[in-house]
Amino acid sequence: MRHPLPEHGQDWKGLRARMGEMGAGDVRWRDGKAAVYVFNAGEEIEQVQREAYTLYMAENGLGPLAFPSLKRMEEMVVGYGLSLFHAPEGAAGNTTTGGTDSITMALKAARDYARKDRGVTGPLNIVLPRSAHPAFDKAAAVMEIEVRRTSLKDYLADAEAMGAAADGSTVMIVGSAPCFPYGLIDPIGALSDLAVKRGLWLHVDACVGGYIAPFVRMNGGDVPDFDFALPGVSSMSADLHKYGYCAKGASTVFFRTEALRERMVFDFADWPGGRMITPTLAGTRPGGAIAAAYAVMTVLGVEGYRAKQGEVTGARAKIQAGVTERGFQVIGDPQLGILAYTHPTLDCLAIWARLRERGWFTSVTTEPKGLHLMLSPVHARVADTYLADLDAAMAEVSGAAMEVTAPRYS
Ligand SMILES: *Cc1c(COP(=O)(O)O)cnc(C)c1O
């Protein structure tokens, strides 16, 4: 639909107020009513994001010679990640604009590695557990790579099935730490063994878990090895704009060696505009997102992250106990900030809709039908409210279910 650009520009003050009003119908995430899309670490961190973002909002990470500031901040952020993920000497990475960017570029690197270093010709494929993120399918669609999704075992990647699906044309196998649907960490150790034995490129998708799992482990959580500590891991993705609590438009992608990272970089000079070297999918790279990531990580530090992630796992444990008491079955044994749960008799999608009427915006699972929460520190404060609203939603749904299903089954 066409909207004519205003002939005369409008006054910013008035427009600003109206733009605030435009958000009136949005989910009230600052009150903790969203358990998807937004990661809410509180007002102080929001202020750090905002101020650091505006400091470098106009600057462009495409030009490291013009902006050594951003280059330095990117190096610091990447260095933080490499150290958290037990990367060996010589490992390397970049910041990207998001998880999809990180995954696409990791796949591009693995694809070029297969073609140039392994000499693979003909059609290519990647092997994913059924629970892996659709970003892999999107990247594979762009590169015309076949996707082989293998079935899960106890809701986790099945290394045996993945080994059977992989062949000489497999450019990458994937494990998630954790997967988005269930919040469970795949057996990355078994996938690493498979990768070592068969010479496969293993990518660990720690987009949602990368910046929470190390701190949950430091807090005493039962988190298995999932990173470069395992010898078969070639690359990793970890999103800063999720449990890193950074401003949106920020993720990281890492490679075990600089030689592997070089397979990601696009270096082009055959046009009249001079040589252009871009490590990631973006051309122009938003300086604000890089600056905000550097600021939030440096402000929080290990202690800050441990405290925030402790609030997340505390909220998860409380809600997990609460839903279990109410007759739900939690899927698997979640250790981080995501949990999913099903009910033996009630329709979870109907419960989801009732919770939505009470202002909650959360997610669902479809295999099996279940409710899904991706929790933030803010949820430690509202867990009781959620459970009370869940009671109300369950009562409404069980009433409706009797009316609807009674005639059918009588
Ligand atoms: C969020 C997510 C992605 C994709 O990240 P975007 O930043 O949304 O592009 C990939 N994998 C997992 C497991 C995720 O949770």
Short mmCIF file of C-alpha atoms and ligand atoms in Angstrom, two decimals:
data_model
loop_
_atom_site.label_atom_id
_atom_site.label_comp_id
_atom_site.label_asym_id
_atom_site.label_seq_id
_atom_site.Cartn_x
_atom_site.Cartn_y
_atom_site.Cartn_z
CA MET A 1 0.00 0.00 0.00
CA ARG A 2 1.33 3.43 -0.94
CA HIS A 3 1.74 6.13 1.70
CA PRO A 4 2.71 9.53 0.38
CA LEU A 5 5.71 10.95 2.22
CA PRO A 6 4.52 14.01 4.16
CA GLU A 7 4.92 17.09 1.97
CA HIS A 8 6.07 19.12 4.95
CA GLY A 9 8.16 17.34 7.53
CA GLN A 10 6.54 16.92 10.90
CA ASP A 11 7.69 18.25 14.22
CA TRP A 12 9.83 15.64 16.01
CA LYS A 13 8.47 16.28 19.49
CA GLY A 14 4.92 15.58 18.45
CA LEU A 15 5.94 12.64 16.30
CA ARG A 16 7.98 11.19 19.12
CA ALA A 17 4.97 11.20 21.40
CA ARG A 18 2.82 9.58 18.72
CA MET A 19 5.46 6.92 18.13
CA GLY A 20 5.38 6.12 21.81
CA GLU A 21 1.62 5.69 21.52
CA MET A 22 2.10 3.36 18.54
CA GLY A 23 3.54 0.86 21.03
CA ALA A 24 0.37 0.85 23.14
CA GLY A 25 -0.78 -2.45 21.64
CA ASP A 26 2.63 -4.15 21.97
CA VAL A 27 3.30 -6.87 24.49
CA ARG A 28 4.31 -5.30 27.84
CA TRP A 29 7.77 -6.82 27.88
CA ARG A 30 9.15 -4.38 30.43
CA ASP A 31 6.62 -5.85 32.87
CA GLY A 32 7.93 -9.32 32.06
CA LYS A 33 4.95 -10.35 29.92
CA ALA A 34 7.05 -11.57 26.98
CA ALA A 35 8.93 -14.87 27.13
CA VAL A 36 10.04 -14.80 23.49
CA TYR A 37 11.59 -12.12 21.23
CA VAL A 38 12.91 -9.89 24.04
CA PHE A 39 15.64 -10.53 26.61
CA ASN A 40 15.04 -8.26 29.54
CA ALA A 41 17.95 -7.84 31.93
CA GLY A 42 16.50 -4.75 33.59
CA GLU A 43 16.63 -0.98 33.24
CA GLU A 44 20.32 -0.51 33.98
CA ILE A 45 21.40 -2.77 31.14
CA GLU A 46 18.82 -1.19 28.84
CA GLN A 47 20.40 2.18 29.58
CA VAL A 48 23.91 0.88 28.84
CA GLN A 49 22.64 -0.52 25.51
CA ARG A 50 20.97 2.75 24.61
CA GLU A 51 23.86 5.04 25.50
CA ALA A 52 26.60 2.87 23.98
CA TYR A 53 24.49 2.39 20.83
CA THR A 54 24.00 6.11 20.31
CA LEU A 55 27.71 6.82 20.91
CA TYR A 56 28.60 4.86 17.74
CA MET A 57 25.26 4.88 15.92
CA ALA A 58 26.57 6.60 12.78
CA GLU A 59 29.89 4.76 12.60
CA ASN A 60 30.30 1.86 10.19
CA GLY A 61 32.11 -1.38 10.98
CA LEU A 62 32.65 -1.86 7.24
CA GLY A 63 35.58 0.56 7.50
CA PRO A 64 38.10 -0.67 10.10
CA LEU A 65 40.71 1.82 8.83
CA ALA A 66 38.32 4.73 9.31
CA PHE A 67 36.96 3.37 12.59
CA PRO A 68 39.72 1.61 14.52
CA SER A 69 37.43 2.12 17.54
CA LEU A 70 34.88 -0.38 16.22
CA LYS A 71 37.60 -2.77 15.08
CA ARG A 72 38.98 -2.74 18.62
CA MET A 73 35.54 -3.27 20.15
CA GLU A 74 34.82 -6.15 17.77
CA GLU A 75 38.17 -7.74 18.69
CA MET A 76 37.34 -7.41 22.37
CA VAL A 77 33.87 -8.93 21.98
CA VAL A 78 35.21 -11.79 19.84
CA GLY A 79 38.00 -12.30 22.37
CA TYR A 80 35.49 -12.54 25.22
CA GLY A 81 33.62 -15.23 23.28
CA LEU A 82 36.76 -17.19 22.36
CA SER A 83 37.78 -17.25 25.99
CA LEU A 84 34.31 -18.27 27.25
CA PHE A 85 34.16 -21.08 24.64
CA HIS A 86 37.58 -22.61 25.41
CA ALA A 87 38.90 -21.77 21.96
CA PRO A 88 42.44 -22.98 21.28
CA GLU A 89 45.27 -20.62 20.37
CA GLY A 90 44.78 -19.42 16.79
CA ALA A 91 40.98 -19.61 16.82
CA ALA A 92 39.17 -16.61 15.33
CA GLY A 93 35.77 -15.06 14.80
CA ASN A 94 33.70 -12.01 13.93
CA THR A 95 30.69 -10.14 15.13
CA THR A 96 27.65 -10.36 12.85
CA THR A 97 24.20 -8.79 12.79
CA GLY A 98 22.38 -11.84 14.19
CA GLY A 99 22.16 -15.59 14.49
CA THR A 100 20.96 -16.07 10.94
CA ASP A 101 23.94 -14.07 9.70
CA SER A 102 26.34 -16.13 11.86
CA ILE A 103 24.84 -19.43 10.70
CA THR A 104 24.76 -18.41 7.04
CA MET A 105 28.40 -17.37 7.17
CA ALA A 106 29.50 -20.52 9.04
CA LEU A 107 27.78 -22.57 6.33
CA LYS A 108 29.42 -20.49 3.61
CA ALA A 109 32.81 -21.17 5.22
CA ALA A 110 32.08 -24.90 5.51
CA ARG A 111 30.84 -25.02 1.92
CA ASP A 112 33.95 -23.29 0.59
CA TYR A 113 36.13 -25.51 2.76
CA ALA A 114 34.46 -28.60 1.26
CA ARG A 115 34.96 -27.30 -2.29
CA LYS A 116 38.43 -25.78 -1.99
CA ASP A 117 40.19 -27.80 0.71
CA ARG A 118 38.49 -31.19 0.44
CA GLY A 119 37.88 -31.01 -3.32
CA VAL A 120 34.24 -32.11 -3.07
CA THR A 121 32.39 -31.78 -6.40
CA GLY A 122 28.69 -32.20 -7.22
CA PRO A 123 25.66 -31.61 -4.99
CA LEU A 124 26.28 -30.89 -1.31
CA ASN A 125 24.28 -31.54 1.85
CA ILE A 126 24.13 -30.67 5.54
CA VAL A 127 22.85 -32.93 8.32
CA LEU A 128 20.70 -31.39 11.06
CA PRO A 129 18.79 -32.81 13.98
CA ARG A 130 15.04 -32.19 13.55
CA SER A 131 15.16 -29.55 16.32
CA ALA A 132 17.80 -27.34 14.64
CA HIS A 133 16.88 -23.75 13.79
CA PRO A 134 15.36 -22.89 10.38
CA ALA A 135 18.23 -20.45 9.79
CA PHE A 136 20.18 -23.47 8.51
CA ASP A 137 17.44 -24.24 5.98
CA LYS A 138 17.38 -20.61 4.88
CA ALA A 139 21.16 -20.53 4.41
CA ALA A 140 21.09 -23.90 2.63
CA ALA A 141 18.28 -22.67 0.36
CA VAL A 142 20.34 -19.62 -0.60
CA MET A 143 23.36 -21.83 -1.39
CA GLU A 144 21.33 -24.65 -2.97
CA ILE A 145 22.56 -27.19 -0.43
CA GLU A 146 20.35 -30.18 0.43
CA VAL A 147 19.17 -30.35 4.06
CA ARG A 148 18.90 -33.74 5.75
CA ARG A 149 17.02 -33.50 9.04
CA THR A 150 17.34 -36.60 11.20
CA SER A 151 14.90 -37.75 13.86
CA LEU A 152 15.54 -37.11 17.53
CA LYS A 153 16.18 -39.53 20.37
CA ASP A 154 14.61 -38.38 23.65
CA TYR A 155 14.24 -34.92 22.08
CA LEU A 156 18.00 -34.72 21.43
CA ALA A 157 20.15 -35.03 18.32
CA ASP A 158 20.83 -38.69 17.57
CA ALA A 159 24.52 -39.00 16.65
CA GLU A 160 23.96 -42.43 15.15
CA ALA A 161 21.17 -41.25 12.84
CA MET A 162 23.23 -38.24 11.85
CA GLY A 163 26.24 -40.43 11.07
CA ALA A 164 24.04 -42.59 8.87
CA ALA A 165 22.70 -39.53 7.02
CA ALA A 166 26.14 -38.01 6.41
CA ASP A 167 28.28 -38.92 3.41
CA GLY A 168 31.24 -37.62 1.41
CA SER A 169 29.17 -34.65 0.18
CA THR A 170 28.23 -33.48 3.68
CA VAL A 171 29.67 -30.04 4.29
CA MET A 172 28.43 -29.66 7.88
CA ILE A 173 26.73 -31.46 10.73
CA VAL A 174 24.99 -29.45 13.42
CA GLY A 175 24.30 -29.72 17.12
CA SER A 176 22.41 -27.11 19.16
CA ALA A 177 23.38 -25.83 22.60
CA PRO A 178 20.50 -25.66 23.23
CA CYS A 179 17.86 -26.14 20.52
CA PHE A 180 15.16 -23.48 20.54
CA PRO A 181 12.04 -25.72 20.69
CA TYR A 182 12.93 -27.66 23.86
CA GLY A 183 15.85 -25.71 25.33
CA LEU A 184 17.89 -28.92 25.55
CA ILE A 185 21.59 -29.24 24.77
CA ASP A 186 22.30 -31.87 22.13
CA PRO A 187 24.96 -34.51 22.93
CA ILE A 188 27.73 -32.39 21.45
CA GLY A 189 30.37 -34.80 22.81
CA ALA A 190 28.97 -37.67 20.71
CA LEU A 191 28.68 -35.40 17.67
CA SER A 192 32.28 -34.30 18.19
CA ASP A 193 33.40 -37.95 18.25
CA LEU A 194 31.48 -38.52 15.02
CA ALA A 195 33.05 -35.44 13.43
CA VAL A 196 36.57 -36.51 14.41
CA LYS A 197 36.08 -40.09 13.25
CA ARG A 198 34.57 -39.17 9.88
CA GLY A 199 36.37 -35.90 9.19
CA LEU A 200 33.11 -33.91 9.29
CA TRP A 201 32.70 -30.18 10.03
CA LEU A 202 30.67 -29.87 13.24
CA HIS A 203 28.96 -26.53 13.87
CA VAL A 204 27.59 -25.91 17.34
CA ASP A 205 24.60 -23.59 17.22
CA ALA A 206 24.89 -21.84 20.57
CA CYS A 207 22.90 -18.87 19.27
CA VAL A 208 20.50 -18.90 22.20
CA GLY A 209 22.72 -20.70 24.73
CA GLY A 210 26.24 -19.44 24.14
CA TYR A 211 26.12 -16.53 26.53
CA ILE A 212 24.15 -18.28 29.27
CA ALA A 213 25.55 -21.84 29.39
CA PRO A 214 29.09 -20.95 30.59
CA PHE A 215 27.69 -18.92 33.49
CA VAL A 216 25.10 -21.52 34.47
CA ARG A 217 27.97 -23.99 34.64
CA MET A 218 30.02 -21.58 36.80
CA ASN A 219 26.95 -21.33 39.04
CA GLY A 220 27.08 -25.11 39.50
CA GLY A 221 24.56 -26.11 36.81
CA ASP A 222 24.78 -29.47 35.08
CA VAL A 223 26.02 -28.24 31.69
CA PRO A 224 28.06 -30.70 29.62
CA ASP A 225 30.92 -29.66 27.33
CA PHE A 226 29.45 -28.01 24.24
CA ASP A 227 32.20 -25.80 22.83
CA PHE A 228 35.76 -25.82 21.43
CA ALA A 229 36.83 -27.90 24.44
CA LEU A 230 35.55 -30.76 22.26
CA PRO A 231 38.06 -31.49 19.47
CA GLY A 232 35.47 -32.09 16.72
CA VAL A 233 33.90 -28.63 16.92
CA SER A 234 34.94 -26.56 13.87
CA SER A 235 32.65 -23.54 14.25
CA MET A 236 30.13 -21.99 16.64
CA SER A 237 27.44 -19.32 16.56
CA ALA A 238 26.43 -17.39 19.70
CA ASP A 239 24.02 -14.45 19.75
CA LEU A 240 24.87 -11.38 21.77
CA HIS A 241 21.35 -10.00 21.37
CA LYS A 242 19.88 -12.99 23.23
CA TYR A 243 21.33 -14.07 26.60
CA GLY A 244 24.27 -11.68 26.08
CA TYR A 245 21.68 -8.93 26.82
CA CYS A 246 23.19 -6.73 24.09
CA ALA A 247 21.22 -4.48 21.74
CA LYS A 248 19.62 -6.18 18.76
CA GLY A 249 21.70 -6.69 15.63
CA ALA A 250 24.58 -8.47 17.36
CA SER A 251 25.86 -12.03 17.24
CA THR A 252 29.21 -13.82 17.03
CA VAL A 253 30.58 -16.58 14.81
CA PHE A 254 33.77 -18.47 15.68
CA PHE A 255 36.13 -20.90 13.95
CA ARG A 256 38.69 -23.27 15.41
CA THR A 257 41.44 -21.81 13.20
CA GLU A 258 42.05 -18.60 11.27
CA ALA A 259 42.34 -20.72 8.10
CA LEU A 260 38.73 -21.86 8.54
CA ARG A 261 37.57 -18.29 9.24
CA GLU A 262 39.22 -17.16 6.01
CA ARG A 263 36.79 -19.41 4.12
CA MET A 264 34.01 -17.12 5.38
CA VAL A 265 35.52 -13.84 4.19
CA PHE A 266 34.42 -12.37 0.86
CA ASP A 267 37.22 -10.51 -0.89
CA PHE A 268 36.30 -8.79 -4.14
CA ALA A 269 38.06 -6.29 -6.40
CA ASP A 270 36.63 -6.84 -9.91
CA TRP A 271 34.51 -3.68 -10.19
CA PRO A 272 35.32 0.04 -10.50
CA GLY A 273 34.94 0.79 -6.79
CA GLY A 274 38.13 -0.74 -5.43
CA ARG A 275 38.74 -3.81 -3.29
CA MET A 276 36.04 -4.64 -0.77
CA ILE A 277 36.64 -7.19 1.97
CA THR A 278 33.62 -8.22 4.04
CA PRO A 279 33.90 -10.96 6.65
CA THR A 280 30.15 -11.39 7.16
CA LEU A 281 26.92 -11.13 5.18
CA ALA A 282 26.42 -7.42 5.84
CA GLY A 283 28.13 -4.67 3.89
CA THR A 284 27.54 -1.73 6.14
CA ARG A 285 27.91 -2.96 9.71
CA PRO A 286 26.03 -1.03 12.40
CA GLY A 287 28.56 0.55 14.76
CA GLY A 288 25.92 0.97 17.43
CA ALA A 289 25.31 -2.76 17.77
CA ILE A 290 29.03 -3.49 18.09
CA ALA A 291 29.52 -0.69 20.62
CA ALA A 292 26.52 -1.74 22.69
CA ALA A 293 27.74 -5.35 22.73
CA TYR A 294 31.18 -4.28 23.92
CA ALA A 295 29.65 -2.03 26.58
CA VAL A 296 27.12 -4.50 28.00
CA MET A 297 29.62 -7.36 28.17
CA THR A 298 32.27 -5.20 29.80
CA VAL A 299 29.81 -3.67 32.27
CA LEU A 300 28.40 -7.05 33.30
CA GLY A 301 31.62 -9.06 33.41
CA VAL A 302 31.63 -12.62 34.72
CA GLU A 303 30.04 -11.67 38.04
CA GLY A 304 27.26 -9.68 36.38
CA TYR A 305 26.43 -12.47 33.96
CA ARG A 306 26.52 -15.09 36.70
CA ALA A 307 24.05 -13.04 38.73
CA LYS A 308 21.69 -12.39 35.77
CA GLN A 309 21.82 -16.01 34.57
CA GLY A 310 21.20 -17.18 38.12
CA GLU A 311 17.97 -15.19 38.09
CA VAL A 312 17.02 -16.85 34.80
CA THR A 313 17.65 -20.39 36.02
CA GLY A 314 15.95 -19.55 39.31
CA ALA A 315 12.84 -18.42 37.43
CA ARG A 316 13.02 -21.53 35.27
CA ALA A 317 13.27 -23.85 38.28
CA LYS A 318 10.34 -22.13 39.97
CA ILE A 319 8.11 -22.30 36.88
CA GLN A 320 9.26 -25.85 36.18
CA ALA A 321 8.18 -26.91 39.67
CA GLY A 322 4.93 -24.95 39.32
CA VAL A 323 3.88 -26.47 36.01
CA THR A 324 4.86 -29.96 37.15
CA GLU A 325 2.61 -29.54 40.21
CA ARG A 326 -0.19 -28.57 37.84
CA GLY A 327 0.10 -31.82 35.90
CA PHE A 328 2.27 -30.69 32.98
CA GLN A 329 5.22 -32.75 31.79
CA VAL A 330 8.40 -30.81 31.16
CA ILE A 331 10.17 -32.01 28.01
CA GLY A 332 13.61 -33.41 28.85
CA ASP A 333 15.84 -31.91 31.51
CA PRO A 334 16.35 -28.22 30.65
CA GLN A 335 19.39 -26.57 32.26
CA LEU A 336 19.30 -23.07 30.81
CA GLY A 337 16.59 -20.43 30.24
CA ILE A 338 14.17 -22.25 27.91
CA LEU A 339 11.61 -24.82 28.98
CA ALA A 340 8.74 -26.52 27.16
CA TYR A 341 5.95 -28.57 28.69
CA THR A 342 2.99 -30.60 27.58
CA HIS A 343 -0.23 -31.64 29.27
CA PRO A 344 -1.69 -35.16 29.09
CA THR A 345 -5.29 -33.96 28.66
CA LEU A 346 -5.50 -30.19 28.21
CA ASP A 347 -4.97 -28.48 24.86
CA CYS A 348 -1.78 -26.44 25.32
CA LEU A 349 -2.46 -24.28 22.28
CA ALA A 350 -5.81 -23.28 23.81
CA ILE A 351 -4.05 -22.49 27.09
CA TRP A 352 -1.54 -20.40 25.14
CA ALA A 353 -4.41 -18.37 23.67
CA ARG A 354 -5.94 -17.82 27.13
CA LEU A 355 -2.58 -16.65 28.49
CA ARG A 356 -2.32 -14.30 25.54
CA GLU A 357 -5.64 -12.74 26.54
CA ARG A 358 -4.01 -12.04 29.91
CA GLY A 359 -1.18 -10.17 28.22
CA TRP A 360 1.40 -12.96 28.02
CA PHE A 361 3.28 -13.38 24.79
CA THR A 362 5.01 -16.75 24.86
CA SER A 363 5.76 -19.50 22.36
CA VAL A 364 4.62 -23.06 21.71
CA THR A 365 5.99 -26.38 20.55
CA THR A 366 4.22 -28.47 17.92
CA GLU A 367 5.92 -31.87 18.32
CA PRO A 368 4.35 -32.54 20.80
CA LYS A 369 1.90 -29.69 21.36
CA GLY A 370 3.23 -27.75 24.31
CA LEU A 371 3.84 -24.42 25.94
CA HIS A 372 7.25 -22.79 25.61
CA LEU A 373 9.00 -20.11 27.65
CA MET A 374 12.29 -18.37 26.97
CA LEU A 375 12.98 -16.64 30.28
CA SER A 376 14.89 -13.49 31.17
CA PRO A 377 16.09 -12.15 34.53
CA VAL A 378 12.87 -10.12 34.77
CA HIS A 379 10.84 -13.34 35.04
CA ALA A 380 12.25 -14.04 38.48
CA ARG A 381 9.87 -11.27 39.63
CA VAL A 382 6.76 -12.43 37.75
CA ALA A 383 6.92 -16.24 38.00
CA ASP A 384 4.09 -16.28 40.55
CA THR A 385 1.89 -14.07 38.39
CA TYR A 386 2.53 -16.36 35.43
CA LEU A 387 1.54 -19.44 37.43
CA ALA A 388 -1.63 -17.73 38.71
CA ASP A 389 -2.58 -16.78 35.15
CA LEU A 390 -1.78 -20.32 34.05
CA ASP A 391 -4.26 -21.61 36.67
CA ALA A 392 -6.93 -19.33 35.29
CA ALA A 393 -6.17 -20.33 31.70
CA MET A 394 -6.28 -24.03 32.61
CA ALA A 395 -9.62 -23.62 34.36
CA GLU A 396 -11.12 -21.92 31.32
CA VAL A 397 -9.75 -24.48 28.91
CA SER A 398 -10.83 -27.52 30.92
CA GLY A 399 -14.36 -26.10 31.09
CA ALA A 400 -14.43 -25.53 27.35
CA ALA A 401 -12.84 -28.89 26.63
CA MET A 402 -15.62 -30.74 28.47
CA GLU A 403 -18.29 -29.01 26.42
CA VAL A 404 -16.51 -29.66 23.15
CA THR A 405 -15.20 -33.16 23.69
CA ALA A 406 -17.99 -34.71 25.80
CA PRO A 407 -20.41 -35.34 22.91
CA ARG A 408 -17.62 -36.68 20.75
CA TYR A 409 -16.45 -39.32 23.19
CA SER A 410 -19.80 -40.28 24.75
C1 LIG B 1 17.53 -17.31 17.68
C2 LIG B 1 18.19 -18.53 17.16
C3 LIG B 1 18.82 -18.54 15.90
C4 LIG B 1 18.70 -17.39 14.91
O1 LIG B 1 19.12 -16.17 15.41
P1 LIG B 1 18.53 -14.77 14.89
O2 LIG B 1 19.33 -13.79 15.66
O3 LIG B 1 17.06 -14.75 15.24
O4 LIG B 1 18.76 -14.70 13.42
C5 LIG B 1 19.50 -19.67 15.55
N1 LIG B 1 19.55 -20.75 16.36
C6 LIG B 1 18.93 -20.79 17.55
C7 LIG B 1 19.01 -22.03 18.39
C8 LIG B 1 18.22 -19.69 17.98
O5 LIG B 1 17.56 -19.73 19.15
#
